[in-house]
XYZ file of C-alpha atoms in Angstrom:
521
model
C 27.802 68.794 -27.440
C 24.575 68.665 -26.784
C 23.111 66.011 -29.355
C 20.552 68.083 -31.612
C 16.180 65.735 -31.107
C 15.740 64.015 -34.559
C 11.926 65.320 -35.580
C 9.302 62.800 -35.652
C 7.821 61.740 -38.551
C 5.645 64.687 -39.078
C 8.620 66.282 -39.235
C 8.481 68.947 -35.409
C 10.074 68.210 -32.112
C 7.455 67.542 -29.141
C 8.312 69.079 -25.523
C 5.392 66.780 -23.951
C 8.141 64.522 -22.900
C 9.596 64.264 -18.513
C 12.397 61.795 -17.078
C 12.293 60.056 -14.141
C 15.430 58.460 -12.602
C 16.142 57.395 -8.985
C 19.255 54.760 -7.287
C 18.321 53.002 -4.808
C 22.206 53.369 -2.492
C 24.053 56.338 -2.480
C 27.520 55.550 -1.163
C 31.027 56.699 -1.939
C 29.501 58.786 -4.895
C 27.519 56.149 -6.299
C 24.321 58.592 -7.179
C 26.123 59.814 -10.091
C 24.489 57.076 -11.516
C 21.195 59.123 -11.057
C 22.734 61.587 -14.028
C 23.668 58.616 -16.596
C 20.297 57.982 -16.283
C 19.231 60.752 -16.908
C 21.865 61.907 -19.735
C 20.687 58.181 -21.326
C 16.662 59.044 -21.654
C 17.429 61.989 -23.012
C 19.679 60.692 -26.008
C 17.098 58.369 -26.222
C 13.945 61.014 -26.505
C 16.012 62.453 -28.495
C 16.230 59.731 -30.629
C 12.461 59.805 -30.725
C 12.116 63.245 -31.820
C 10.987 64.322 -27.971
C 12.696 67.134 -25.960
C 12.755 66.959 -22.032
C 11.854 71.190 -20.812
C 13.437 72.585 -17.857
C 11.579 71.429 -14.416
C 10.460 68.189 -16.208
C 13.623 65.848 -15.010
C 12.325 64.338 -12.096
C 14.815 62.280 -10.244
C 15.178 60.209 -6.079
C 18.743 59.638 -5.062
C 19.209 56.696 -2.298
C 16.184 55.942 -2.463
C 14.653 52.326 -2.795
C 11.492 51.902 -5.047
C 10.254 48.926 -2.950
C 10.165 50.443 0.823
C 7.142 52.987 1.772
C 8.875 56.486 2.235
C 8.442 59.773 0.881
C 10.209 60.344 -3.201
C 9.296 63.723 -3.709
C 10.765 63.189 -7.488
C 8.452 60.027 -8.051
C 5.351 61.602 -6.745
C 5.895 65.063 -8.472
C 6.471 63.063 -12.445
C 2.727 61.258 -11.293
C 1.367 64.253 -10.489
C 2.730 65.519 -14.254
C 0.937 62.392 -15.777
C -2.077 63.085 -13.546
C -1.736 67.149 -15.469
C -2.191 65.710 -18.556
C 0.459 67.669 -19.679
C 2.723 65.162 -20.959
C 2.969 62.083 -23.470
C 5.636 59.879 -22.808
C 7.904 59.093 -19.903
C 11.660 58.233 -20.554
C 12.978 55.950 -17.184
C 16.322 53.574 -17.663
C 14.501 50.716 -17.425
C 11.160 50.390 -15.625
C 12.366 49.100 -12.282
C 13.241 52.642 -11.737
C 9.419 53.754 -11.287
C 8.753 50.930 -8.314
C 8.666 47.520 -7.554
C 5.469 46.894 -5.534
C 2.601 45.517 -7.646
C 0.068 47.644 -6.274
C 2.341 50.922 -7.303
C 2.969 49.357 -10.389
C -1.234 49.295 -11.047
C -1.550 52.842 -9.949
C 0.443 53.998 -12.382
C -0.832 52.315 -15.263
C -4.388 53.481 -14.517
C -2.708 57.015 -14.353
C -1.054 56.831 -17.922
C -3.870 55.109 -18.809
C -6.283 57.853 -18.258
C -4.231 60.389 -19.651
C -2.719 58.593 -22.846
C 1.227 58.351 -21.438
C 3.429 55.455 -22.280
C 6.710 54.669 -20.197
C 9.949 53.703 -22.532
C 12.728 52.438 -21.095
C 16.753 52.851 -22.124
C 17.136 49.241 -21.726
C 14.017 46.962 -21.251
C 10.762 47.197 -22.409
C 8.565 49.960 -21.625
C 4.877 50.258 -20.691
C 1.976 50.627 -23.064
C -0.716 50.629 -20.918
C -3.077 50.320 -23.618
C -1.868 47.154 -24.758
C -3.244 43.206 -22.767
C 0.347 41.878 -23.204
C 2.252 44.571 -21.924
C 0.112 45.345 -19.355
C 0.201 41.514 -18.253
C 4.211 41.738 -18.690
C 4.772 44.674 -16.096
C 2.243 43.063 -13.432
C 4.280 40.115 -13.366
C 7.959 41.742 -13.558
C 6.371 43.866 -10.777
C 5.569 41.005 -8.645
C 8.731 39.234 -9.609
C 10.694 41.988 -8.599
C 8.487 42.708 -5.690
C 8.951 39.728 -4.092
C 12.808 39.665 -5.255
C 12.895 42.953 -3.039
C 11.613 41.465 0.071
C 13.895 38.337 -0.322
C 16.953 40.461 -0.373
C 15.489 42.735 2.577
C 15.239 39.787 4.731
C 18.633 38.295 3.627
C 19.248 42.243 5.357
C 18.264 42.216 7.967
C 19.112 38.331 8.899
C 22.727 39.318 7.812
C 22.760 42.824 10.192
C 21.156 40.304 12.559
C 23.917 37.763 12.360
C 26.505 40.829 12.462
C 25.051 42.076 15.810
C 25.019 38.275 17.049
C 28.696 37.808 16.566
C 29.191 41.183 18.243
C 30.739 42.931 15.465
C 30.123 47.148 15.547
C 27.263 48.789 13.459
C 29.485 51.067 11.018
C 27.989 53.158 8.529
C 25.610 56.524 8.892
C 26.194 58.721 12.020
C 29.310 58.517 14.214
C 27.928 57.058 17.649
C 29.068 59.451 20.270
C 32.205 58.297 22.133
C 33.929 56.619 19.172
C 35.128 57.304 16.037
C 33.547 56.653 12.522
C 35.179 52.722 12.932
C 32.781 51.972 15.897
C 35.471 50.236 17.349
C 38.446 53.169 18.736
C 37.519 54.926 22.002
C 37.220 58.744 20.761
C 38.975 60.172 24.412
C 36.828 63.703 25.084
C 34.109 62.026 24.022
C 34.909 58.801 26.496
C 35.601 60.850 29.213
C 32.446 63.593 29.143
C 30.090 60.178 29.132
C 31.723 59.228 32.450
C 31.512 62.416 34.049
C 28.308 62.660 33.603
C 27.099 59.110 34.707
C 29.136 59.485 37.802
C 27.150 62.582 37.983
C 24.068 61.579 37.380
C 24.788 57.707 40.400
C 26.096 59.775 43.005
C 24.478 59.310 45.975
C 24.690 63.213 47.322
C 23.269 66.084 45.165
C 23.004 63.719 41.930
C 23.236 65.760 38.719
C 19.901 66.111 36.316
C 19.927 65.612 32.668
C 19.590 69.779 32.410
C 22.000 70.488 34.202
C 24.716 68.283 31.959
C 23.567 69.499 29.068
C 24.197 73.353 30.461
C 27.238 72.040 31.362
C 28.615 70.228 27.635
C 27.634 73.279 26.197
C 29.119 76.097 27.878
C 31.810 73.383 27.794
C 31.587 73.183 23.948
C 30.832 69.442 24.168
C 29.079 69.334 20.818
C 26.745 66.555 18.805
C 28.294 63.888 16.090
C 26.524 66.760 13.825
C 28.729 69.645 15.512
C 25.673 71.089 17.175
C 24.673 72.332 20.704
C 23.852 69.066 22.744
C 20.039 68.675 24.599
C 18.218 66.446 26.521
C 16.672 63.562 24.568
C 19.933 63.704 23.344
C 21.928 62.962 26.198
C 19.691 60.818 27.534
C 19.869 58.600 24.113
C 23.764 58.215 24.239
C 23.673 57.323 28.195
C 21.025 54.337 27.619
C 22.307 52.958 24.589
C 24.098 49.723 25.363
C 26.949 50.172 23.065
C 28.714 52.354 25.587
C 28.401 50.048 27.793
C 30.320 47.394 25.070
C 26.840 45.432 24.345
C 26.083 44.608 21.133
C 22.163 44.865 20.164
C 19.828 44.012 17.321
C 16.227 46.216 17.184
C 13.657 43.655 15.591
C 10.775 44.754 13.933
C 7.912 44.847 16.053
C 5.338 41.980 14.891
C 2.232 44.825 15.342
C 2.785 48.051 14.520
C 5.119 46.636 11.661
C 8.048 49.505 13.002
C 11.140 49.729 14.255
C 12.661 51.654 17.691
C 14.111 52.129 20.566
C 11.020 49.958 22.256
C 11.870 46.614 20.357
C 15.973 47.106 20.819
C 17.572 44.300 22.203
C 20.821 42.966 23.741
C 22.234 40.515 21.978
C 25.447 39.988 23.338
C 29.179 41.097 24.055
C 30.138 43.347 21.778
C 33.622 43.302 19.965
C 35.340 47.063 21.305
C 35.893 48.357 23.835
C 33.411 49.934 26.354
C 33.502 53.337 28.049
C 31.634 52.785 31.134
C 31.850 49.025 32.582
C 28.213 46.610 31.765
C 27.184 46.994 35.856
C 27.882 50.110 36.392
C 25.629 51.039 33.302
C 22.625 48.732 34.642
C 22.952 50.727 37.213
C 22.682 54.550 35.361
C 19.709 52.869 33.575
C 18.249 52.138 37.126
C 18.860 55.683 38.084
C 17.373 57.427 34.706
C 13.723 55.371 34.766
C 13.469 55.999 38.260
C 9.649 58.493 37.917
C 10.705 60.087 40.661
C 13.166 61.609 37.993
C 10.853 63.054 36.440
C 10.621 66.604 36.392
C 9.845 67.704 33.201
C 5.972 67.133 34.083
C 4.413 69.921 31.803
C 1.886 68.553 30.048
C 1.205 71.042 27.473
C 3.937 73.214 27.892
C 5.667 73.748 24.313
C 9.015 72.383 24.552
C 10.499 73.421 21.176
C 10.648 77.746 19.977
C 8.217 78.023 17.586
C 5.324 75.376 17.910
C 2.177 76.866 18.414
C 3.492 80.387 17.328
C 4.856 79.437 13.965
C 1.477 79.450 11.254
C 0.644 77.268 7.682
C -0.796 78.952 4.761
C -3.827 78.183 6.371
C -3.596 79.819 8.842
C -3.721 77.077 11.893
C -0.375 77.285 13.843
C 1.900 74.605 14.183
C 2.931 71.677 16.261
C 6.252 70.286 16.559
C 6.414 66.464 15.458
C 8.651 63.630 14.428
C 9.297 61.148 11.897
C 11.793 58.204 12.295
C 15.246 58.628 9.896
C 16.808 55.159 8.595
C 19.299 55.631 11.182
C 16.564 55.414 13.248
C 17.223 58.506 15.209
C 13.586 60.367 14.475
C 13.641 63.959 12.968
C 11.671 66.885 13.910
C 9.100 68.498 12.088
C 6.520 71.461 12.311
C 3.182 70.839 10.808
C -0.447 72.057 11.690
C -3.682 69.646 12.520
C -4.948 69.669 8.993
C -8.355 70.382 10.284
C -9.726 73.136 7.904
C -9.255 73.031 4.338
C -6.418 75.258 1.995
C -2.520 74.423 1.221
C -0.769 72.677 4.071
C 2.872 72.086 4.830
C 5.521 71.223 6.460
C 9.092 72.840 7.634
C 11.776 71.117 10.041
C 12.548 72.333 13.101
C 15.163 72.400 13.994
C 16.138 75.052 10.864
C 13.221 76.907 11.062
C 14.351 77.686 15.057
C 17.918 78.529 14.215
C 16.387 80.438 11.467
C 13.958 82.460 13.453
C 16.627 83.129 16.530
C 18.999 84.563 14.087
C 16.302 87.199 13.090
C 14.949 87.981 16.422
C 18.738 88.440 17.331
C 20.049 90.640 14.944
C 16.609 93.172 15.465
C 17.441 93.493 18.934
C 21.126 94.072 18.894
C 20.247 96.881 16.994
C 20.011 98.590 20.027
C 16.572 101.048 18.643
C 14.198 99.510 21.324
C 13.111 102.673 22.902
C 10.681 103.437 20.532
C 9.147 100.036 20.994
C 9.095 99.945 24.889
C 7.582 103.615 24.237
C 4.554 102.100 22.950
C 4.030 99.388 25.576
C 0.623 99.153 26.920
C 0.734 98.969 30.703
C -2.050 97.236 32.022
C -2.700 99.996 35.216
C -2.339 102.720 32.980
C 0.544 103.911 35.375
C 2.999 105.498 32.281
C 6.036 102.950 33.261
C 5.937 101.697 29.635
C 7.106 105.565 28.592
C 9.289 105.585 31.902
C 11.461 102.437 31.054
C 11.736 104.053 27.092
C 12.722 107.041 28.998
C 15.363 105.331 30.777
C 16.868 103.948 28.233
C 17.211 106.925 26.549
C 19.159 108.481 28.833
C 21.096 105.899 29.410
C 22.085 105.779 25.700
C 22.308 109.475 26.152
C 24.789 108.993 29.237
C 26.382 106.028 26.906
C 27.487 108.578 24.353
C 28.489 111.518 26.466
C 30.789 108.972 27.497
C 31.798 108.322 24.377
C 32.133 111.779 23.436
C 35.031 112.471 26.561
C 37.210 109.693 25.595
C 36.993 111.409 22.370
C 38.027 114.946 23.999
C 40.893 113.335 26.274
C 42.512 111.757 22.618
C 42.257 115.168 20.739
C 44.082 116.836 23.633
C 40.703 119.776 24.399
C 40.165 118.169 28.012
C 42.938 117.490 30.432
C 43.185 113.756 32.315
C 41.947 114.610 35.286
C 38.924 116.827 34.078
C 37.680 113.421 32.120
C 38.512 111.242 35.281
C 36.017 113.510 37.216
C 34.059 113.831 34.258
C 33.663 109.951 33.010
C 33.409 109.059 37.444
C 29.933 111.562 37.279
C 28.498 109.676 33.930
C 29.731 106.491 34.832
C 27.773 106.906 38.147
C 25.295 107.810 36.377
C 24.888 104.598 33.665
C 24.793 103.065 37.014
C 21.855 104.547 38.632
C 19.950 104.801 34.643
C 20.295 100.836 34.581
C 19.531 100.316 38.198
C 15.715 101.807 37.280
C 16.019 100.468 33.654
C 16.350 97.091 35.648
C 13.494 98.352 38.288
C 11.027 99.216 35.773
C 11.831 95.930 33.548
C 10.714 93.966 35.764
C 7.172 94.746 36.866
C 4.834 91.528 36.319
C 3.416 93.530 33.867
C 5.843 94.171 31.515
C 7.005 93.329 27.965
C 8.852 90.310 27.319
C 11.289 93.451 25.036
C 11.735 95.293 29.397
C 14.028 92.182 29.457
C 16.723 93.357 26.658
C 16.589 97.069 27.918
C 19.288 96.934 30.030
C 21.340 93.878 27.765
C 24.728 94.826 26.708
C 24.746 91.482 24.334
C 21.928 90.403 22.923
C 23.479 86.913 20.872
C 24.545 86.221 24.940
C 21.723 87.018 26.326
C 19.441 84.790 24.212
C 21.834 82.078 24.429
C 21.711 81.624 28.275
C 17.966 82.765 28.134
C 15.090 79.524 28.725
C 12.796 78.863 26.063
C 9.498 80.570 27.605
C 11.769 84.169 27.604
C 12.598 83.147 24.064
C 9.038 82.385 23.134
C 7.798 85.029 24.093
C 10.419 87.554 22.834
C 9.385 85.529 19.565
C 5.661 85.696 19.683
C 5.564 89.779 20.791
C 7.667 90.698 17.936
C 6.781 88.591 15.205
C 4.080 86.619 13.440
C 5.674 83.831 11.522
C 4.086 81.389 8.398
C 5.853 78.479 6.603
C 5.491 78.823 3.001
C 5.186 75.977 1.081
C 8.545 74.522 -0.192
C 9.721 73.154 -3.685
C 9.485 69.602 -4.456
C 13.393 67.745 -4.117
C 14.560 70.343 -2.117
C 17.510 68.342 -0.543
C 18.349 72.071 1.220
C 16.766 74.520 4.067
C 15.246 77.275 2.310
C 14.754 80.656 4.716
C 12.931 82.092 2.346
C 9.904 79.485 3.146
C 10.080 81.799 6.310
C 7.665 84.785 6.238
C 8.000 87.295 8.803
C 5.351 90.034 9.869
C 6.580 92.485 12.590
C 3.933 93.247 14.760
C 5.074 96.617 17.105
C 4.179 99.661 15.221
C 6.016 101.309 13.284
C 9.034 98.799 13.110
C 10.763 98.552 9.552
C 13.088 95.284 10.851
C 14.565 92.689 8.653
C 13.165 89.680 7.333
C 14.593 85.496 7.467
C 14.189 85.747 3.856
C 13.936 87.043 0.822
C 10.610 85.849 0.718
C 9.437 87.338 4.077
C 7.289 90.694 4.012
C 7.483 93.307 5.775
C 3.470 94.885 7.363
C 2.808 95.905 10.988
C -0.294 94.434 13.160
C -1.534 96.405 15.812
């Protein structure tokens, strides 16, 4: 039963309160601790005569209060304090807010400016106007920061020693080629790695990364996240010393303060079986690092579906960028260059690409592209756009005629012999029309949509089309704008993609409930 708030001394119940909860780890379901913190904070607020309205409970799961990482729940709370719409903030303990002295001083300044007090379920709260409270909080914050630094040093030292002892790295994402215990070889994936290595190092006609990626995807060999393999992902697998049974350690760069593949070191043999022998792995690295093998000298050519096509709310194009994850992999996202004033946002690249690809494929599967083809502009004004549209319509009529003939045979109104003679003529006409469509669609000035005119299976066509073809179709058909997301959202929201169809008269669907239909000349 929900506890009813006690009234304050003046007999009123205030709603000018907020709650913040955070837990630094979320292993084995430990994240439930956040909900427990919220419950205890709500009870304390109720006892003080405060009710926390919906939308004023901010949480960060598995986010450190010390590390310099994004804590959307805390940032939203700080914005609420600065808005002046809250009098009290309830936390389980003040170290849930932050353990960095600099951040604690910023919190005190914001609270002092707007008269906000912090109340803790355990330990002392924070009154920003009290000199003793400020002194105590600053001292405790300094102690907590030092403890966090010492803990981080101990953890790093333990991980380094573990690596030097050759113990496998467990936890996080499973490594391709091994089971979750990081020791047991997964036979199908290991076999794929061995075949790829052999194909790359062979002297005659060595395979490229791109060709192996295409082969893996055609054979259904997925990443450990169940997605299609790509070039950078395959290269990372083949360059990882762990597949050669070698243990690695990644120290922090003294200059940049960051850890990454550039600082990775081989520190000894691992206590797990190698997928390929170390000497063969070394030969593989020599081939992969050979500058003569670099074939993707594309300069500024976009390498992602929506890069330079999708728009930010400020109106400028968004481009592909990455940032590091905790597991040392990279998260890809789109953002603009923030050159203009106004609202800006960023959005996950992989999810956005998949959503828009599905919208385009769904649209093209409708089969009503004749009208769009008829409106296609032809540079020399010779009417071939209309000719192509007419050919597409003629093929559609012939296909329908074929269906009608089959129905007549089924009803018994046409003899089988007559059907065979008629269907032969129809099939010949369809073949002639399709040959004419192919010829017209391949002209240099044809629209990207013309290439789809003779495609029976649009989804299969999209799957085998190269990136340039896909980008041309997207840019020809739609304008995509990324709308701002909600604070603390942990899943991708398709409603953030606003799709406007460019073709005149097009009434196609949209990427999400937040999209709108509009035509643009």
